[in-house]
Amino acid sequence: MAKIRVLVVEDHAIVRQGIRLLLDVQPDMEVAGEAADGREAIEAAGRLLPDVVVMDLAMPGLNGLEATRAIRKRFPNVQVVALTVHESEDYFFQMITAGAAGYVLKGADPSQLLEAIRTAHQGEVFLHPPLTTKLVRDYLRRVGEGEVTESYGLLTEREREVLRLLAEGHTNQEIADILTIGPSTVQTHRAHIMEKLRLRKRSELMNYAIRQGLLDLRP
Amino acid sequence: MRKDERRRQQRPFEERDVRLLVAIGHQVGVAVQNARLWQELKEKERARSELLEKLISAQEEERQRIARELHDDMAQGLTALLMGLARLEHPTTGVSPEMVGTIDTVKQFASQALDDTRRMILDLRPAVLDDLGLVSAVRLYAQSHLEPLGVAFTLEAERMHDRLAPHLEVALFRILQEAINNCARHARAEHVRVRLEHVDGEVRGTVEDDGVGFDVWATLKGKREKAALGLLGMRERAALIGGSLDIESEPGRGTRLRLRLPLEKQVP
Ligand SMILES: Nc1ncnc2c1ncn2[C@@H]1O[C@H](COP(=O)(O)OP(=O)(O)O)[C@@H](O)[C@H]1O
Ligand SMILES: [Mg+2]
């Protein structure tokens, strides 16, 4: 199997070296290149077309947020995983809306970064676990306050419940147990949700839930 | 009539007139003295405010510098250390199983040190304040200081999309930071609510808790052993930027702080 080609974007040389140390021993990854700021990152992303970019947020000149936006727009097949000291959920929301497929905190166990790179490569989203909790909580609050939008309004009460459980990462069987209904009924609800929201995969469903939680939430 | 006037001017001062003039002279003297003292006082007050402002901005610069160094050197170094340790752990490096346990422990030390560094940066000068503004900074600060204590926290922000001048954002953040710290340290509250809004040309901030409350008058008038430096400092900082702070509290009734900052009068 081809290795996941990673572009490392980080203004601190010491962290670039650290990431290299970590990625070099992974059998399924290789460092395709490095960049030290946002502008270099966009250029390198276009030249190398990596599978995944590991992106620092705070950088001199063009920062990680703007670089992510540009890369996702110009090279939609290139995924971005944010790696940052910043734990603020506001940065996190901005990165996800800019198109990042992952958000990992520096200081978290490095296995999270590896998992995020693999998950992003699959076209799915990896989030620093405490942020996932926050996200679901925010999303539910918005639903609770009736701040629902677009197609979400088409869903029945039951379908929304199923959506919430799916977004929290429960399997069909777990949802069936929680709602005391049959797994095939869950499957039916799920199909209806996907159809009403015009989604194809579970990852899209997750993304949708994220976006629902995001809409108008931030200034 | 002209004759009268001339006669009056020419009349010599009698004893009574002299006494009156002396009395008037005294009054004038006292008034002049008062005016001069008042002027001096105002002058001193102005000098004091200026000095305070200088001190505060020097302190802010220093805090920002230290926060930046912690972020650029300390945090990045620890990140690299963690990554290096994770590489050692990897089976392809031929590490022995008992070493893996040790490496994992050391990794946790580094993680912990990075968490501490993050907390220091947050207290000194959160980058989110400069990057994203007051609302984001207050949200992060309150979450990190209240949620670990099990205090529920809500933040409402209305029409706060536009950024304020940096020195105002910093001043407002410092005031709210102290208010949140007080909630964390003294209130024993279940719930803290922060509200920020931009209305009628002013920024209004409210910090409310449902905790134990306190006797505001006695605390501010120094009836207790220790001056209320936190509360007085908040007031002072609000006044320096042309704002005001109102503290409402009673033992057993929670506490509400109201901050107002008119924006029109601000010099850009
Ligand atoms: N939110 C609050 N709830 C209860 N008591 C408070 C609160 N804020 C302030 N206080 C009381 O007012 C006193 C003075 O506060 P402050 O001036 O900030 O000083 P400090 O926090 O250093 O004690 C505190 O010691 C506390 O007794
Ligand atoms: Mg205090």
XYZ file of C-alpha atoms and ligand atoms in Angstrom:
515
model
C 0.000 0.000 0.000
C 1.248 3.475 -0.834
C 2.430 5.526 2.120
C 0.521 8.571 3.321
C 2.539 11.549 2.124
C 2.648 14.269 4.767
C 3.613 17.920 4.419
C 4.775 19.407 7.721
C 3.988 23.113 8.167
C 5.462 24.639 11.303
C 7.502 27.749 11.990
C 9.522 26.189 14.817
C 12.321 24.051 13.389
C 12.482 21.986 16.570
C 8.874 20.841 16.144
C 9.437 20.036 12.449
C 12.309 17.812 13.559
C 10.171 16.234 16.256
C 7.383 15.431 13.803
C 9.940 13.928 11.425
C 11.309 11.722 14.198
C 7.809 10.485 14.837
C 6.659 10.005 11.234
C 9.890 8.400 10.001
C 9.253 5.251 12.015
C 5.641 4.868 10.887
C 5.441 2.130 8.239
C 2.482 3.790 6.508
C 3.687 7.419 6.409
C 6.420 9.528 4.932
C 7.348 13.197 5.187
C 6.947 14.605 1.684
C 8.213 18.057 2.597
C 8.350 20.885 5.104
C 7.257 24.521 5.143
C 7.884 27.230 7.728
C 4.929 29.555 7.113
C 1.552 29.783 5.421
C 2.776 31.095 2.105
C 5.404 28.369 1.765
C 2.736 25.864 2.766
C 0.412 26.795 -0.096
C 3.293 26.683 -2.563
C 4.517 23.299 -1.272
C 0.984 21.867 -1.218
C 0.608 22.746 -4.903
C 4.011 21.392 -5.841
C 3.967 18.169 -3.797
C 0.213 17.468 -3.637
C 0.593 15.640 -0.311
C -2.190 13.488 1.117
C -2.212 15.296 4.435
C -0.810 18.606 5.674
C 0.060 18.887 9.378
C -0.552 22.573 10.015
C 0.556 24.808 12.871
C -1.810 27.722 13.620
C 0.337 30.584 14.863
C 2.962 31.412 12.263
C 4.486 34.684 11.144
C 3.076 36.146 7.932
C 0.242 34.048 6.574
C -1.084 31.971 9.486
C -2.327 28.397 9.569
C -5.982 29.338 9.323
C -5.572 31.332 6.123
C -3.234 28.737 4.637
C -5.756 25.983 5.388
C -8.529 27.925 3.699
C -6.388 28.488 0.603
C -5.132 24.905 0.378
C -8.587 23.374 0.808
C -9.960 25.675 -1.868
C -7.219 25.167 -4.446
C -6.369 21.530 -3.762
C -9.522 19.865 -2.412
C -7.848 16.433 -2.300
C -5.255 17.645 0.167
C -6.455 17.150 3.745
C -5.341 19.361 6.627
C -4.787 18.418 10.267
C -4.208 21.275 12.703
C -1.496 20.766 15.324
C -1.445 23.600 17.822
C -0.846 24.805 21.362
C -4.176 26.640 21.221
C -6.912 24.869 23.113
C -9.538 27.570 22.542
C -12.636 26.109 20.941
C -12.920 29.282 18.873
C -9.690 28.470 17.022
C -10.921 24.962 16.611
C -14.263 26.044 15.113
C -12.474 28.370 12.743
C -10.111 25.640 11.582
C -12.936 23.184 10.986
C -14.944 25.768 9.029
C -11.784 26.527 7.035
C -11.860 22.878 5.974
C -9.479 21.116 8.365
C -10.183 17.423 8.898
C -8.499 17.220 12.264
C -7.498 19.227 15.306
C -4.799 17.961 17.640
C -3.245 19.709 20.624
C 0.491 19.883 21.060
C 0.989 18.182 24.378
C -1.535 15.468 23.647
C -0.134 11.973 23.236
C 1.557 11.914 19.796
C -0.509 8.834 18.933
C -3.378 11.315 18.469
C -1.499 13.067 15.699
C -0.855 9.738 13.967
C -4.500 8.777 14.291
C -5.583 12.175 12.996
C -3.351 11.834 9.934
C -4.735 8.366 9.171
C -8.324 9.473 9.750
C -7.942 12.572 7.559
C -6.421 10.410 4.846
C -9.606 8.308 4.880
C -11.582 11.505 4.295
C -12.968 11.535 7.816
C -12.634 13.931 10.729
C -10.500 13.469 13.842
C -10.939 15.785 16.789
C -9.103 16.177 20.045
C -11.506 14.181 22.291
C -12.476 16.981 24.751
C -13.379 19.114 21.752
C -15.740 16.444 20.451
C -17.595 16.572 23.735
C -17.817 20.353 23.507
C -19.019 20.136 19.969
C -21.832 17.724 20.703
C -22.826 19.780 23.733
C -22.947 22.976 21.702
C -24.837 21.266 18.937
C -27.446 19.946 21.351
C -27.798 23.340 23.009
C -28.519 24.891 19.651
C -31.026 22.222 18.833
C -32.559 22.699 22.277
C -32.887 26.438 21.720
C -34.672 25.780 18.476
C -31.832 27.259 16.507
C -32.253 24.781 13.708
C -31.685 25.513 10.102
C -32.311 24.288 6.571
C -32.897 20.638 6.031
C -32.521 19.866 9.706
C -36.090 21.059 10.037
C -37.199 18.186 7.810
C -36.093 15.573 10.314
C -38.575 13.978 12.704
C -37.955 14.032 16.444
C -36.801 10.394 16.316
C -34.487 10.996 13.406
C -32.844 13.861 15.264
C -32.272 11.597 18.225
C -30.646 9.042 15.941
C -28.531 11.762 14.318
C -27.301 12.933 17.697
C -26.335 9.394 18.725
C -24.616 8.779 15.409
C -22.702 12.008 15.737
C -21.603 10.909 19.188
C -20.096 7.856 17.567
C -22.586 5.137 18.566
C -23.048 2.066 16.399
C -26.436 0.980 15.023
C -26.684 -1.712 17.691
C -25.914 0.721 20.507
C -28.504 3.150 19.219
C -31.044 0.349 18.985
C -30.330 -0.520 22.626
C -30.494 3.081 23.818
C -33.781 3.812 22.050
C -35.114 0.275 22.619
C -35.930 -0.243 18.970
C -34.728 -2.848 16.482
C -31.421 -2.392 14.627
C -33.279 -2.524 11.323
C -35.450 0.407 12.442
C -32.261 2.329 13.228
C -31.031 1.497 9.750
C -34.284 2.859 8.283
C -34.058 6.090 10.305
C -30.503 6.411 9.217
C -31.352 6.011 5.564
C -34.070 8.663 5.906
C -31.663 11.065 7.613
C -29.059 10.550 4.922
C -31.635 11.054 2.234
C -33.194 14.161 3.755
C -29.811 15.693 4.381
C -28.443 14.386 1.079
C -25.456 12.701 2.671
C -23.645 9.522 1.694
C -21.275 8.399 4.382
C -21.100 8.386 8.130
C -18.197 10.820 7.945
C -20.402 13.216 6.031
C -23.021 12.789 8.691
C -20.455 13.701 11.323
C -19.380 16.683 9.272
C -22.976 17.722 8.882
C -23.565 17.536 12.604
C -20.463 19.634 13.126
C -21.622 22.233 10.702
C -25.081 22.341 12.206
C -23.383 23.028 15.494
C -21.305 25.669 13.831
C -23.723 27.695 11.787
C -23.887 31.292 12.980
C -22.337 30.182 16.219
C -19.182 32.181 15.746
C -18.815 35.875 14.894
C -24.648 112.253 40.890
C -21.118 112.832 39.659
C -20.644 114.998 42.693
C -21.819 112.200 44.979
C -19.411 109.780 43.414
C -16.477 112.074 43.773
C -17.341 112.706 47.368
C -17.568 108.993 48.057
C -14.228 108.291 46.444
C -12.624 110.983 48.450
C -14.067 109.859 51.774
C -11.238 108.547 53.969
C -11.499 104.891 55.165
C -13.033 104.550 58.495
C -12.078 101.908 60.998
C -15.165 99.887 59.927
C -14.158 99.931 56.247
C -10.682 98.714 57.048
C -12.052 95.824 59.071
C -14.365 94.901 56.238
C -11.574 95.069 53.677
C -9.313 92.954 55.827
C -12.090 90.403 56.198
C -12.685 90.369 52.448
C -8.964 90.066 51.863
C -8.890 87.013 54.111
C -11.767 85.438 52.230
C -10.098 86.097 48.906
C -6.866 84.669 50.255
C -8.608 81.497 51.419
C -10.434 81.160 48.111
C -7.221 81.590 46.138
C -5.493 79.108 48.402
C -8.346 76.641 47.926
C -8.277 77.089 44.195
C -4.541 76.509 44.186
C -4.866 73.360 46.331
C -7.655 72.117 44.105
C -5.496 72.748 41.073
C -2.594 70.917 42.685
C -4.823 68.032 43.619
C -6.137 67.761 40.097
C -2.608 67.975 38.798
C -1.514 65.190 41.168
C -4.514 63.073 40.260
C -3.697 63.474 36.581
C -0.046 62.614 37.178
C -1.108 59.581 39.208
C -3.412 58.329 36.427
C -0.694 58.866 33.877
C 1.826 57.001 35.970
C -0.630 54.183 36.564
C -1.344 53.953 32.870
C 2.360 53.776 32.100
C 2.880 51.111 34.745
C 0.001 49.081 33.404
C 1.152 49.253 29.814
C 4.715 48.349 30.821
C 3.332 45.404 32.756
C 1.182 44.313 29.817
C 4.146 44.446 27.466
C 6.231 42.389 29.828
C 3.473 39.821 30.236
C 3.046 39.570 26.494
C 6.755 39.068 26.021
C 6.961 36.300 28.623
C 3.842 34.620 27.225
C 5.367 34.682 23.760
C 8.597 33.163 24.992
C 6.734 30.455 26.824
C 4.838 29.711 23.632
C 7.787 29.883 21.249
C 10.485 28.198 23.295
C 9.021 26.206 26.146
C 5.910 24.814 24.492
C 7.587 23.977 21.186
C 10.537 22.327 22.884
C 8.231 20.155 24.968
C 6.232 19.240 21.850
C 9.386 18.066 20.090
C 10.393 16.155 23.212
C 7.056 14.337 23.246
C 7.371 13.379 19.583
C 10.906 12.106 20.135
C 9.762 9.991 23.080
C 6.918 8.583 20.997
C 9.459 7.535 18.386
C 11.540 5.689 21.011
C 8.430 3.801 22.023
C 7.871 2.503 18.538
C 8.554 -1.273 18.174
C 10.852 -0.740 15.161
C 13.409 0.977 17.419
C 13.979 -2.363 19.192
C 13.054 -0.959 22.581
C 12.569 -3.451 25.418
C 9.055 -3.849 26.862
C 10.092 -2.592 30.307
C 11.521 0.560 28.713
C 8.180 1.262 27.056
C 6.620 1.763 30.484
C 9.319 4.240 31.503
C 9.077 6.121 28.232
C 5.348 6.389 28.665
C 5.786 7.875 32.147
C 8.303 10.407 30.865
C 5.912 11.274 28.048
C 3.294 12.065 30.642
C 5.757 14.341 32.454
C 6.289 16.270 29.242
C 2.536 16.419 28.604
C 1.942 17.727 32.109
C 4.673 20.336 31.718
C 3.087 21.480 28.490
C -0.306 21.763 30.155
C 1.252 23.878 32.893
C 2.916 26.072 30.302
C -0.397 26.527 28.538
C -2.006 27.580 31.808
C 0.768 30.085 32.471
C 0.341 31.579 29.015
C -3.397 31.833 29.554
C -2.956 33.757 32.809
C -0.218 36.003 31.464
C -1.664 36.940 28.130
C -3.750 34.514 26.083
C -2.915 34.639 22.373
C -6.613 34.193 21.672
C -7.203 37.714 23.059
C -4.952 39.248 20.425
C -5.945 36.854 17.638
C -9.700 36.480 18.076
C -10.717 39.108 20.610
C -12.381 39.598 23.969
C -15.281 37.156 23.717
C -13.112 34.201 22.701
C -10.552 35.013 25.381
C -13.170 35.295 28.130
C -14.754 32.031 27.013
C -11.446 30.187 27.149
C -10.396 31.780 30.443
C -13.677 31.033 32.196
C -13.882 27.508 30.853
C -10.380 26.669 31.988
C -10.811 28.200 35.424
C -14.398 27.318 36.300
C -15.156 23.995 34.634
C -12.433 22.064 36.482
C -14.073 23.240 39.739
C -17.405 21.897 38.574
C -18.859 25.387 38.223
C -21.255 25.642 35.287
C -20.487 28.551 33.054
C -22.449 30.345 30.358
C -21.345 33.145 28.118
C -23.703 35.316 26.140
C -22.323 37.779 23.645
C -24.424 40.174 21.687
C -23.302 42.431 18.846
C -19.705 41.869 19.903
C -18.531 40.863 16.419
C -16.422 43.957 15.813
C -13.055 44.098 17.468
C -12.359 46.898 19.966
C -9.142 48.902 20.205
C -6.411 46.606 21.594
C -5.866 48.578 24.823
C -9.603 48.424 25.558
C -9.783 44.691 24.897
C -6.852 44.137 27.222
C -8.312 46.326 29.977
C -11.742 44.685 29.727
C -10.158 41.249 29.711
C -8.141 41.999 32.861
C -11.269 43.194 34.673
C -13.271 40.139 33.628
C -10.321 37.888 34.442
C -10.265 39.192 38.024
C -14.053 38.817 38.270
C -13.854 35.211 37.075
C -10.981 34.515 39.464
C -13.051 35.893 42.320
C -15.942 33.617 41.345
C -13.534 30.681 41.317
C -11.809 31.567 44.584
C -14.502 33.009 46.807
C -18.010 32.493 45.495
C -18.527 28.729 45.873
C -21.080 29.177 43.111
C -22.919 26.546 41.131
C -23.283 28.745 38.144
C -21.481 31.729 36.701
C -22.970 33.758 33.911
C -21.045 36.245 31.815
C -22.767 38.564 29.427
C -21.132 40.942 26.991
C -23.029 43.282 24.765
C -22.540 46.294 22.598
C -25.536 48.571 23.016
C -26.223 52.328 22.822
C -22.620 53.094 21.968
C -21.220 51.294 24.954
C -19.846 47.912 25.846
C -21.582 46.380 28.837
C -20.294 43.399 30.701
C -22.002 41.483 33.492
C -20.502 38.741 35.636
C -23.021 37.068 37.890
C -22.637 34.186 40.301
C -25.072 32.382 42.575
C -22.504 31.901 45.316
C -22.043 33.045 48.914
C -21.850 36.795 48.236
C -20.147 39.328 50.520
C -20.559 42.689 52.229
C -19.370 45.070 49.510
C -19.256 48.211 51.658
C -17.257 46.673 54.487
C -14.896 45.021 52.017
C -14.223 48.155 49.991
C -13.902 50.440 53.023
C -11.173 48.178 54.369
C -13.089 47.167 57.494
C -11.275 43.920 57.181
C -7.640 43.091 57.750
C -6.730 43.101 54.053
C -7.415 45.729 51.389
C -9.665 44.624 48.557
C -6.974 45.139 45.963
C -8.687 43.007 43.339
C -11.965 44.912 43.501
C -10.264 48.299 43.749
C -7.979 47.417 40.868
C -10.940 46.505 38.684
C -12.585 49.846 39.449
C -9.366 51.704 38.766
C -8.834 49.977 35.451
C -12.392 50.675 34.367
C -11.992 54.359 35.289
C -8.713 54.654 33.399
C -10.425 53.783 30.130
C -13.403 56.022 30.880
C -15.671 53.259 32.110
C -17.302 52.328 35.396
C -17.786 49.272 37.530
C -20.712 48.516 39.754
C -20.528 45.771 42.369
C -23.702 44.337 43.853
C -23.535 41.645 46.472
C -24.931 40.559 49.818
C -23.940 37.636 51.974
C -25.951 34.639 50.809
C -27.237 36.412 47.717
C -24.544 35.901 45.098
C -22.629 38.636 43.351
C -23.200 40.722 40.284
C -20.612 42.913 38.631
C -21.620 45.425 36.037
C -19.095 47.009 33.782
C -19.831 49.845 31.390
C -17.580 51.383 28.812
C -18.853 54.202 26.579
C -17.117 53.977 23.226
C -17.752 57.409 21.629
C -15.539 59.256 24.062
C -12.646 56.952 23.312
C -9.685 58.429 21.528
C -8.687 55.967 18.830
N -17.700 36.727 43.581
C -17.470 36.800 44.907
N -18.156 36.010 45.772
C -17.919 36.076 47.099
N -17.025 36.887 47.673
C -16.303 37.697 46.880
C -16.482 37.702 45.463
N -15.646 38.620 44.936
C -14.981 39.159 45.957
N -15.364 38.618 47.140
C -14.905 38.991 48.484
O -14.257 40.231 48.398
C -12.925 40.132 48.895
C -12.034 41.067 48.128
O -11.871 40.627 46.792
P -10.596 41.061 46.006
O -10.453 42.525 46.142
O -10.708 40.557 44.605
O -9.378 40.381 46.776
P -8.912 38.840 46.805
O -9.613 38.131 45.695
O -7.436 38.926 46.599
O -9.291 38.308 48.164
C -12.574 38.675 48.748
O -11.594 38.265 49.651
C -13.899 38.003 49.027
O -14.111 37.877 50.396
Mg -9.662 38.798 43.782
